[in-house]
mmCIF file of C-alpha atoms and ligand atoms in Angstrom:
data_model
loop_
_atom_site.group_PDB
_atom_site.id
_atom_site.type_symbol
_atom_site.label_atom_id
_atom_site.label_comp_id
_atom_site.label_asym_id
_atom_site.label_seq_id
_atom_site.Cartn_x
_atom_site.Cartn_y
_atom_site.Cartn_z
ATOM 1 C CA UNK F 1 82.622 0.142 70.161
ATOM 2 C CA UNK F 2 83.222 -0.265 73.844
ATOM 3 C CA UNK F 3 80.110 2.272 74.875
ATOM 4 C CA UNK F 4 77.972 0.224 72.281
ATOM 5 C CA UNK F 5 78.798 -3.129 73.958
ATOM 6 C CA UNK F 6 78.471 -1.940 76.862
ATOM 7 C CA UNK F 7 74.747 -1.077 76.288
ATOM 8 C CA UNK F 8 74.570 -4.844 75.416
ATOM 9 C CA UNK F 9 71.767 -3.736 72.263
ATOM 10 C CA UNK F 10 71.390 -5.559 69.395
ATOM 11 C CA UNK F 11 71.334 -2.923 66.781
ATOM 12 C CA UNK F 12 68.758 -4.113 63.581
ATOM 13 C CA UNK F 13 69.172 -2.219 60.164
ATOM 14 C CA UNK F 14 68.045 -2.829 56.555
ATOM 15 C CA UNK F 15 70.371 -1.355 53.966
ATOM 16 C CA UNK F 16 70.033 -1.088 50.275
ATOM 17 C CA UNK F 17 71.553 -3.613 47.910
ATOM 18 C CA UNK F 18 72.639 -0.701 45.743
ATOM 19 C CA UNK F 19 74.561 1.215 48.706
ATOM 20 C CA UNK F 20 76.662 -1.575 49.183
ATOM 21 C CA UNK F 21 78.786 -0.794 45.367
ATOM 22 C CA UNK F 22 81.586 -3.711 45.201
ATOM 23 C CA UNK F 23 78.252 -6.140 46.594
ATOM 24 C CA UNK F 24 75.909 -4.260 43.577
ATOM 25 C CA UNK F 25 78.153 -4.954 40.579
ATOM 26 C CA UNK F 26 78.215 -8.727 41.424
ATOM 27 C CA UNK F 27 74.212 -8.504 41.263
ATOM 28 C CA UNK F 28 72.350 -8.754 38.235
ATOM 29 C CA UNK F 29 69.100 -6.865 37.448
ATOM 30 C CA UNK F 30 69.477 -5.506 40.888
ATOM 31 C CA UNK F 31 66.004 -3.540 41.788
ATOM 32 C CA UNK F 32 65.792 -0.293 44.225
ATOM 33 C CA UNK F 33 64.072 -2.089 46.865
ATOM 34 C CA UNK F 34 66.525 -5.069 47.488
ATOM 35 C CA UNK F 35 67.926 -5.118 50.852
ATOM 36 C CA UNK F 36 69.985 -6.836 53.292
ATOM 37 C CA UNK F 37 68.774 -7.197 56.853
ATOM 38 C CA UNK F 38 71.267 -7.179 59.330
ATOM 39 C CA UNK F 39 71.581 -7.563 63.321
ATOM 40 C CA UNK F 40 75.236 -6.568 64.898
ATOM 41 C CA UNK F 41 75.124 -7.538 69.084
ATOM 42 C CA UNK F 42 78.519 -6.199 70.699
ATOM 43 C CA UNK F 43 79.268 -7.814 74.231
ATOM 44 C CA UNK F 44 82.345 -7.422 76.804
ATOM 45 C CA UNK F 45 83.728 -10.867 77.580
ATOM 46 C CA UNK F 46 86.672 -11.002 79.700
ATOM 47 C CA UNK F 47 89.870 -11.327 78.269
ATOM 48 C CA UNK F 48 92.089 -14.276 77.944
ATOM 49 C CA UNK F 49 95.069 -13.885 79.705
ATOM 50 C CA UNK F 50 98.351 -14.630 77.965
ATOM 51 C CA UNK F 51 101.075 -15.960 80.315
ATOM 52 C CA UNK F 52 103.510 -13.563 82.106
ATOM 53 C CA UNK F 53 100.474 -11.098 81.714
ATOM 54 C CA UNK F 54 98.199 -9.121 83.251
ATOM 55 C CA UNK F 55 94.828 -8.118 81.355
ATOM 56 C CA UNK F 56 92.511 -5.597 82.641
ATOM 57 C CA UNK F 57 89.909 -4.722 79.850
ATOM 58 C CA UNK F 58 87.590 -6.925 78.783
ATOM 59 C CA UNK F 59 87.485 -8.243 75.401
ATOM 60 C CA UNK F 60 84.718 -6.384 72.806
ATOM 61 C CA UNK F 61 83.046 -9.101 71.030
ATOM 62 C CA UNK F 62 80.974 -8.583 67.718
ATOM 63 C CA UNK F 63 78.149 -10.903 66.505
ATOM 64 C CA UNK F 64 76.853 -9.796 62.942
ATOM 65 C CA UNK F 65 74.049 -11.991 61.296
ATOM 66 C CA UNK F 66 72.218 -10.891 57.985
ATOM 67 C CA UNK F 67 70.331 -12.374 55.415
ATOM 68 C CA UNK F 68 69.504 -11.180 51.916
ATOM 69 C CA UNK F 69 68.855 -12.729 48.589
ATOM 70 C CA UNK F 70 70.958 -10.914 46.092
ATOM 71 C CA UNK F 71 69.602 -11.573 42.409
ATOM 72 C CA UNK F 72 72.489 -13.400 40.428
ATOM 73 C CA UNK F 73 73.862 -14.557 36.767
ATOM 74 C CA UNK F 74 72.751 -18.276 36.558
ATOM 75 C CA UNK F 75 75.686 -20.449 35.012
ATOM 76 C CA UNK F 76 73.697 -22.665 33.438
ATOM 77 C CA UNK F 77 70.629 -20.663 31.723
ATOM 78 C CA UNK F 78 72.559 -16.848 32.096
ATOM 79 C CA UNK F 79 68.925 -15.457 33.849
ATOM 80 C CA UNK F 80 68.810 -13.927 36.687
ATOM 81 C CA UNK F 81 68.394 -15.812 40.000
ATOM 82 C CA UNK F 82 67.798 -14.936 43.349
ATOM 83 C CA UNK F 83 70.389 -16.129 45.917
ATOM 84 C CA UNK F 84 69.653 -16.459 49.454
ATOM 85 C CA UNK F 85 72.731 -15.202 51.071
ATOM 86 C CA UNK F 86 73.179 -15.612 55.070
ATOM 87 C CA UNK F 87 75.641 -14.275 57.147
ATOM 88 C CA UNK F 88 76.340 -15.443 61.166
ATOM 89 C CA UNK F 89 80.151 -14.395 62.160
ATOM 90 C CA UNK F 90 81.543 -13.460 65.341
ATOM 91 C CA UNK F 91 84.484 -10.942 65.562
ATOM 92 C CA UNK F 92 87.041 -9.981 68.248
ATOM 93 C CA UNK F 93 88.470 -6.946 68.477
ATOM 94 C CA UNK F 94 92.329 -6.447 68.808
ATOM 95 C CA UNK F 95 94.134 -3.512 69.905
ATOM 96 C CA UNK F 96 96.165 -3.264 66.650
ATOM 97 C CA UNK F 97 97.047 -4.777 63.418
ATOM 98 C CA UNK F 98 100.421 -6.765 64.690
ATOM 99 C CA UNK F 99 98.009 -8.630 67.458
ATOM 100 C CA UNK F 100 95.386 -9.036 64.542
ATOM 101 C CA UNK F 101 98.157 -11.006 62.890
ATOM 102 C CA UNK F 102 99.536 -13.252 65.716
ATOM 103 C CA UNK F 103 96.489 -14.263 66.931
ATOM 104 C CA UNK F 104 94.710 -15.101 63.837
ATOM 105 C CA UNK F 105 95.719 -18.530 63.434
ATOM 106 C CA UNK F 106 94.663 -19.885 67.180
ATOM 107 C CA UNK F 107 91.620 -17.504 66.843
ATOM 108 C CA UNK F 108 88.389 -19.278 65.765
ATOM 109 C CA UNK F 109 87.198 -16.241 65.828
ATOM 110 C CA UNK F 110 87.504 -13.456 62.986
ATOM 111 C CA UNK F 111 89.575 -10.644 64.340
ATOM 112 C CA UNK F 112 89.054 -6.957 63.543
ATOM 113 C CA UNK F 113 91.522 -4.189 64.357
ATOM 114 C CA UNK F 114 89.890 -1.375 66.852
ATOM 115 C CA UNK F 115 89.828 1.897 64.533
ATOM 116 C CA UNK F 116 88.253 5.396 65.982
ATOM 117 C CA UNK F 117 86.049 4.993 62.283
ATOM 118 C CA UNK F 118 85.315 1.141 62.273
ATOM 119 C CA UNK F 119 83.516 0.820 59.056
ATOM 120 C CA UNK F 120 80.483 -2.018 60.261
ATOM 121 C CA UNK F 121 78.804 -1.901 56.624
ATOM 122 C CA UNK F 122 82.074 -2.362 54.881
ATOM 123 C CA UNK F 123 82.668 -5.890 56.999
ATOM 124 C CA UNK F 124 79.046 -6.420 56.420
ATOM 125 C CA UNK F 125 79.578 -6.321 52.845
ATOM 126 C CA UNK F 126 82.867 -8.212 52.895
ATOM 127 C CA UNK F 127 80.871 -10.967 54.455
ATOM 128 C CA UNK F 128 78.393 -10.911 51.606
ATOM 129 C CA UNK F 129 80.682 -11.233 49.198
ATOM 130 C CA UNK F 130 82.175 -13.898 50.547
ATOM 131 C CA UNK F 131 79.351 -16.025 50.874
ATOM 132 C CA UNK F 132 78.051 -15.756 47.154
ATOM 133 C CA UNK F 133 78.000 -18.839 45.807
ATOM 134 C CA UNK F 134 81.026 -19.300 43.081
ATOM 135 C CA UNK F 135 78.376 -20.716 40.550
ATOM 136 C CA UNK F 136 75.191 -19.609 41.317
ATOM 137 C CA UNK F 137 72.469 -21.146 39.813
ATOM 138 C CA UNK F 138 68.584 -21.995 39.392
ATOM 139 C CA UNK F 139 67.893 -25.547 41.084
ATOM 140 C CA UNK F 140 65.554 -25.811 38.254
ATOM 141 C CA UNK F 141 66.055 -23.491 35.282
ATOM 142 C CA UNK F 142 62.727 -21.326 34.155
ATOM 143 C CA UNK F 143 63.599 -21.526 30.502
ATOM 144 C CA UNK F 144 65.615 -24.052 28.775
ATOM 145 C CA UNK F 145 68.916 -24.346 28.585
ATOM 146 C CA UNK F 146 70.413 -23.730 25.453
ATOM 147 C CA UNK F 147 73.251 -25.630 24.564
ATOM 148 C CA UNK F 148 74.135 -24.001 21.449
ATOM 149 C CA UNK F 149 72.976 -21.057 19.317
ATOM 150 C CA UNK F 150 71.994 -21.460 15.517
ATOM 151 C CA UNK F 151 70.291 -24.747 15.817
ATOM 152 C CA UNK F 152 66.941 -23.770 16.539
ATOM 153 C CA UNK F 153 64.030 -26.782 16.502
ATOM 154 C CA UNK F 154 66.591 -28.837 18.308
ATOM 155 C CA UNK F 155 64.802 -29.517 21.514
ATOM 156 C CA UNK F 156 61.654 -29.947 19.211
ATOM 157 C CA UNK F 157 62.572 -32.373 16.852
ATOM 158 C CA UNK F 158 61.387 -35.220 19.326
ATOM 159 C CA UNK F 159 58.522 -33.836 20.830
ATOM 160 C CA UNK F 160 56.126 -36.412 18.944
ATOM 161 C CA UNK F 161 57.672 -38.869 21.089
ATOM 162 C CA UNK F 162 59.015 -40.831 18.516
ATOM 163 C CA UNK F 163 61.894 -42.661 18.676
ATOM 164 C CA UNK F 164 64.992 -42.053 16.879
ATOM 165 C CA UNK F 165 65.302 -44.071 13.894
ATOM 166 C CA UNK F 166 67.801 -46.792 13.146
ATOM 167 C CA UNK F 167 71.002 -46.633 12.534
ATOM 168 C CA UNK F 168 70.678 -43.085 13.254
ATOM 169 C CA UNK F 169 73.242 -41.689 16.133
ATOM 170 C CA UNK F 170 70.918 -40.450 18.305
ATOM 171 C CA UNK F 171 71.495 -36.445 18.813
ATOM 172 C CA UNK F 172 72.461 -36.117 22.450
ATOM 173 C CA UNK F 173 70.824 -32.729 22.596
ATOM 174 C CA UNK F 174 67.566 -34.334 21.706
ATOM 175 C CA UNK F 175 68.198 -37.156 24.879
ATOM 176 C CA UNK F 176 68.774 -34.635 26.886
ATOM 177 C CA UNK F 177 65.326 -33.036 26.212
ATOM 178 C CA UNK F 178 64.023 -36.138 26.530
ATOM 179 C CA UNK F 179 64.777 -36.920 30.002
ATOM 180 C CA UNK F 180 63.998 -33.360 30.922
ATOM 181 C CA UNK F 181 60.148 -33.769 29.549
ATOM 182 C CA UNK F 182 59.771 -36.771 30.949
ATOM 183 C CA UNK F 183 60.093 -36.199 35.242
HETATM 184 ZN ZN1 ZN C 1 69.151 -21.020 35.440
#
């Protein structure tokens, strides 16, 4: 990590949707050719000297951006819709796990524990996940939404435009379809 941010590169990569797994079995109808397109910059900054100590190294700094749209359950009409997903973190690295943990809380910063095999696609895809959306959805639905099953000719029943009669509780189902028709 240190040689990389040294070089000061921003290193661009496009990785299949399907190679990231715990990512892939949130998607729905996930096709071959879906990606995510990342960037990951490392830089030296120099590091923040605690009291009483001395600090030598420089600090490695990670910034990751991505952007994909992963193709998602819709909680309102159950299709399939594509969410655009964006990612823009910066990390710090820490020498170990213990520093990780008692630095976190003043750290704006993410923090990520120095490891001989840093794994960049698994905080990649730990970043995805965590900016799904917890209800994803279409802003407007392709197909109607069905309300219930087994009472087909609902949404039809006022398509004449007439109004319901008298006396008659009007059938919410059929307002509803009403307002939708009419924007
Ligand atoms: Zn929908």
């Amino acid at each position: 990590m240190q040689a990389f941010a040294k070089e000061g590169q921003a290193h661009s990569e496009t990785t299949l949707l399907q190679n990231l797994q715990r990512l892939a079995q949130e998607a729905r109808a996930l096709e071959p050719n879906m990606a995510v397109k990342w960037k990951a910059m490392a830089e030296l900054r120099p590091a923040a000297k605690a009291a009483g100590t001395t600090a030598s190294e420089d600090d490695v700094w990670l910034h990751l951006q991505a952007t994909a749209e992963v193709p998602l359950t819709c909680q309102r009409c159950m299709g399939a819709v594509l969410t655009p997903v964006e990612v823009d973190q910066w990390y710090r690295f820490v020498a170990t796990e213990e520093i990780a943990m008692a630095e976190d809380d003043q750290s704006e910063e993410d923090l990520l524990v120095t490891e001989p095999q840093f794994d960049l696609l698994a905080v990649l895809e730990d970043e995805l996940l965590m900016a799904l959306p917890l209800v994803p959805m279409h802003e407007d639905c392709p197909t109607p939404v069905v309300l219930s099953t087994g009472e087909t000719g609902l949404f039809q029943a006022d398509e004449a435009g007439e109004a319901p009669s008298m006396g008659e509780k009007p059938n919410p189902f059929a307002v509803l379809a009403q307002l939708k028709t009419k924007k």
